[in-house]
Amino acid sequence: AALVSPRCKHQKREAREARTLPPSTSLSLTHIMDGAPEDQRKMLMKLFKQHAEMANNITKRCFDDCVNDFTMRELSGKENTCMKMCFNKFFALMERVQMRANERQQAVTEGFKAPS
């Protein structure tokens, strides 16, 4: 087997991770806000702060629930698995909540349409 340099492995991992990022993460907040009216900028900043707070809360909660051994530099296999499952659970929940909110918004929107 051919040896792969650490740099090459690192580049491959970065490329793989970049493919898994949702499209929205590829745009910077500054790019999105350029040219937006002031009220939209304030709303976007508020949403950004809410998402950042939610991410921090999820991370803290998962860390508090999963990480128990502070004698090692890295997470144990059990802690790592727990963290991944915890994050996946929250993201699945958020996806489901968003889906339901979209369904309700669509129902409300359809309720306001004039009959043809």
PDB file of C-alpha atoms in Angstrom:
ATOM      1  CA  ALA A   1       0.000   0.000   0.000  1.00  0.00           C
ATOM      2  CA  ALA A   2       1.216   3.472  -0.845  1.00  0.00           C
ATOM      3  CA  LEU A   3       1.875   5.821   2.027  1.00  0.00           C
ATOM      4  CA  VAL A   4      -0.222   8.975   2.105  1.00  0.00           C
ATOM      5  CA  SER A   5       1.305  12.065   3.653  1.00  0.00           C
ATOM      6  CA  PRO A   6      -0.509  13.610   6.649  1.00  0.00           C
ATOM      7  CA  ARG A   7      -1.069  16.756   4.601  1.00  0.00           C
ATOM      8  CA  CYS A   8      -2.770  14.767   1.860  1.00  0.00           C
ATOM      9  CA  LYS A   9      -4.973  12.993   4.432  1.00  0.00           C
ATOM     10  CA  HIS A  10      -5.823  16.377   5.944  1.00  0.00           C
ATOM     11  CA  GLN A  11      -6.767  17.809   2.542  1.00  0.00           C
ATOM     12  CA  LYS A  12      -8.920  14.780   1.768  1.00  0.00           C
ATOM     13  CA  ARG A  13     -10.721  15.140   5.108  1.00  0.00           C
ATOM     14  CA  GLU A  14     -11.320  18.867   4.500  1.00  0.00           C
ATOM     15  CA  ALA A  15     -12.696  18.149   1.031  1.00  0.00           C
ATOM     16  CA  ARG A  16     -14.988  15.438   2.425  1.00  0.00           C
ATOM     17  CA  GLU A  17     -16.217  17.758   5.198  1.00  0.00           C
ATOM     18  CA  ALA A  18     -16.805  20.597   2.717  1.00  0.00           C
ATOM     19  CA  ARG A  19     -19.088  18.331   0.687  1.00  0.00           C
ATOM     20  CA  THR A  20     -21.182  17.586   3.779  1.00  0.00           C
ATOM     21  CA  LEU A  21     -21.764  21.222   4.740  1.00  0.00           C
ATOM     22  CA  PRO A  22     -25.195  22.606   3.913  1.00  0.00           C
ATOM     23  CA  PRO A  23     -25.125  25.233   1.132  1.00  0.00           C
ATOM     24  CA  SER A  24     -26.145  27.999   3.544  1.00  0.00           C
ATOM     25  CA  THR A  25     -22.876  27.682   5.475  1.00  0.00           C
ATOM     26  CA  SER A  26     -20.805  28.582   2.426  1.00  0.00           C
ATOM     27  CA  LEU A  27     -22.040  32.197   2.488  1.00  0.00           C
ATOM     28  CA  SER A  28     -20.711  34.610   5.048  1.00  0.00           C
ATOM     29  CA  LEU A  29     -23.067  36.724   7.114  1.00  0.00           C
ATOM     30  CA  THR A  30     -21.407  39.851   5.707  1.00  0.00           C
ATOM     31  CA  HIS A  31     -22.102  38.707   2.139  1.00  0.00           C
ATOM     32  CA  ILE A  32     -25.764  38.094   2.952  1.00  0.00           C
ATOM     33  CA  MET A  33     -26.196  41.450   4.692  1.00  0.00           C
ATOM     34  CA  ASP A  34     -24.500  43.557   2.010  1.00  0.00           C
ATOM     35  CA  GLY A  35     -27.109  45.811   0.485  1.00  0.00           C
ATOM     36  CA  ALA A  36     -29.915  44.618   2.792  1.00  0.00           C
ATOM     37  CA  PRO A  37     -32.193  47.255   4.342  1.00  0.00           C
ATOM     38  CA  GLU A  38     -31.514  48.105   7.999  1.00  0.00           C
ATOM     39  CA  ASP A  39     -34.583  46.257   9.318  1.00  0.00           C
ATOM     40  CA  GLN A  40     -33.549  43.105   7.472  1.00  0.00           C
ATOM     41  CA  ARG A  41     -29.999  43.438   8.798  1.00  0.00           C
ATOM     42  CA  LYS A  42     -31.304  43.647  12.354  1.00  0.00           C
ATOM     43  CA  MET A  43     -33.529  40.611  11.789  1.00  0.00           C
ATOM     44  CA  LEU A  44     -30.634  38.631  10.275  1.00  0.00           C
ATOM     45  CA  MET A  45     -28.356  39.539  13.184  1.00  0.00           C
ATOM     46  CA  LYS A  46     -31.039  38.486  15.647  1.00  0.00           C
ATOM     47  CA  LEU A  47     -31.480  35.157  13.848  1.00  0.00           C
ATOM     48  CA  PHE A  48     -27.713  34.644  13.703  1.00  0.00           C
ATOM     49  CA  LYS A  49     -27.416  35.290  17.452  1.00  0.00           C
ATOM     50  CA  GLN A  50     -30.307  32.899  18.163  1.00  0.00           C
ATOM     51  CA  HIS A  51     -28.666  30.158  16.090  1.00  0.00           C
ATOM     52  CA  ALA A  52     -25.311  30.742  17.798  1.00  0.00           C
ATOM     53  CA  GLU A  53     -26.942  30.601  21.246  1.00  0.00           C
ATOM     54  CA  MET A  54     -28.792  27.426  20.304  1.00  0.00           C
ATOM     55  CA  ALA A  55     -25.567  25.804  19.055  1.00  0.00           C
ATOM     56  CA  ASN A  56     -23.798  26.803  22.277  1.00  0.00           C
ATOM     57  CA  ASN A  57     -26.649  25.432  24.395  1.00  0.00           C
ATOM     58  CA  ILE A  58     -26.711  22.132  22.492  1.00  0.00           C
ATOM     59  CA  THR A  59     -22.941  21.787  22.787  1.00  0.00           C
ATOM     60  CA  LYS A  60     -23.024  22.541  26.524  1.00  0.00           C
ATOM     61  CA  ARG A  61     -25.882  20.160  27.176  1.00  0.00           C
ATOM     62  CA  CYS A  62     -24.320  17.317  25.190  1.00  0.00           C
ATOM     63  CA  PHE A  63     -20.943  17.937  26.841  1.00  0.00           C
ATOM     64  CA  ASP A  64     -22.476  17.958  30.322  1.00  0.00           C
ATOM     65  CA  ASP A  65     -24.426  14.754  29.578  1.00  0.00           C
ATOM     66  CA  CYS A  66     -21.624  12.848  27.830  1.00  0.00           C
ATOM     67  CA  VAL A  67     -18.205  13.891  29.098  1.00  0.00           C
ATOM     68  CA  ASN A  68     -17.311  12.542  32.522  1.00  0.00           C
ATOM     69  CA  ASP A  69     -13.606  11.712  32.469  1.00  0.00           C
ATOM     70  CA  PHE A  70     -11.281  14.704  32.557  1.00  0.00           C
ATOM     71  CA  THR A  71      -8.112  12.683  33.135  1.00  0.00           C
ATOM     72  CA  MET A  72      -7.516  12.133  29.415  1.00  0.00           C
ATOM     73  CA  ARG A  73      -6.712  14.679  26.739  1.00  0.00           C
ATOM     74  CA  GLU A  74      -9.237  13.289  24.245  1.00  0.00           C
ATOM     75  CA  LEU A  75     -12.755  11.933  24.526  1.00  0.00           C
ATOM     76  CA  SER A  76     -13.139   8.244  25.157  1.00  0.00           C
ATOM     77  CA  GLY A  77     -14.917   6.143  22.554  1.00  0.00           C
ATOM     78  CA  LYS A  78     -18.029   6.058  24.746  1.00  0.00           C
ATOM     79  CA  GLU A  79     -17.984   9.843  25.228  1.00  0.00           C
ATOM     80  CA  ASN A  80     -17.418  10.452  21.523  1.00  0.00           C
ATOM     81  CA  THR A  81     -20.317   8.168  20.583  1.00  0.00           C
ATOM     82  CA  CYS A  82     -22.540   9.858  23.158  1.00  0.00           C
ATOM     83  CA  MET A  83     -21.678  13.314  21.789  1.00  0.00           C
ATOM     84  CA  LYS A  84     -22.437  12.254  18.212  1.00  0.00           C
ATOM     85  CA  MET A  85     -25.751  10.681  19.214  1.00  0.00           C
ATOM     86  CA  CYS A  86     -26.674  13.744  21.266  1.00  0.00           C
ATOM     87  CA  PHE A  87     -25.950  16.139  18.376  1.00  0.00           C
ATOM     88  CA  ASN A  88     -27.777  13.921  15.902  1.00  0.00           C
ATOM     89  CA  LYS A  89     -30.806  13.791  18.187  1.00  0.00           C
ATOM     90  CA  PHE A  90     -30.958  17.590  18.490  1.00  0.00           C
ATOM     91  CA  PHE A  91     -30.473  18.141  14.760  1.00  0.00           C
ATOM     92  CA  ALA A  92     -33.163  15.585  13.929  1.00  0.00           C
ATOM     93  CA  LEU A  93     -35.486  17.307  16.385  1.00  0.00           C
ATOM     94  CA  MET A  94     -34.762  20.741  14.910  1.00  0.00           C
ATOM     95  CA  GLU A  95     -35.327  19.410  11.399  1.00  0.00           C
ATOM     96  CA  ARG A  96     -38.679  17.951  12.448  1.00  0.00           C
ATOM     97  CA  VAL A  97     -39.736  21.164  14.200  1.00  0.00           C
ATOM     98  CA  GLN A  98     -38.802  23.185  11.111  1.00  0.00           C
ATOM     99  CA  MET A  99     -40.732  20.810   8.875  1.00  0.00           C
ATOM    100  CA  ARG A 100     -43.846  21.135  11.053  1.00  0.00           C
ATOM    101  CA  ALA A 101     -43.520  24.922  11.172  1.00  0.00           C
ATOM    102  CA  ASN A 102     -43.295  24.995   7.369  1.00  0.00           C
ATOM    103  CA  GLU A 103     -46.396  22.801   7.086  1.00  0.00           C
ATOM    104  CA  ARG A 104     -48.350  25.086   9.405  1.00  0.00           C
ATOM    105  CA  GLN A 105     -47.179  28.199   7.560  1.00  0.00           C
ATOM    106  CA  GLN A 106     -48.225  26.640   4.267  1.00  0.00           C
ATOM    107  CA  ALA A 107     -51.663  25.781   5.698  1.00  0.00           C
ATOM    108  CA  VAL A 108     -52.102  29.361   6.936  1.00  0.00           C
ATOM    109  CA  THR A 109     -50.992  30.752   3.573  1.00  0.00           C
ATOM    110  CA  GLU A 110     -53.405  28.479   1.705  1.00  0.00           C
ATOM    111  CA  GLY A 111     -56.197  29.553   4.057  1.00  0.00           C
ATOM    112  CA  PHE A 112     -55.741  33.178   2.957  1.00  0.00           C
ATOM    113  CA  LYS A 113     -55.894  32.447  -0.763  1.00  0.00           C
ATOM    114  CA  ALA A 114     -59.067  33.626  -2.471  1.00  0.00           C
ATOM    115  CA  PRO A 115     -61.172  30.809  -3.911  1.00  0.00           C
ATOM    116  CA  SER A 116     -61.043  30.577  -7.708  1.00  0.00           C
TER     117      SER A 116
END
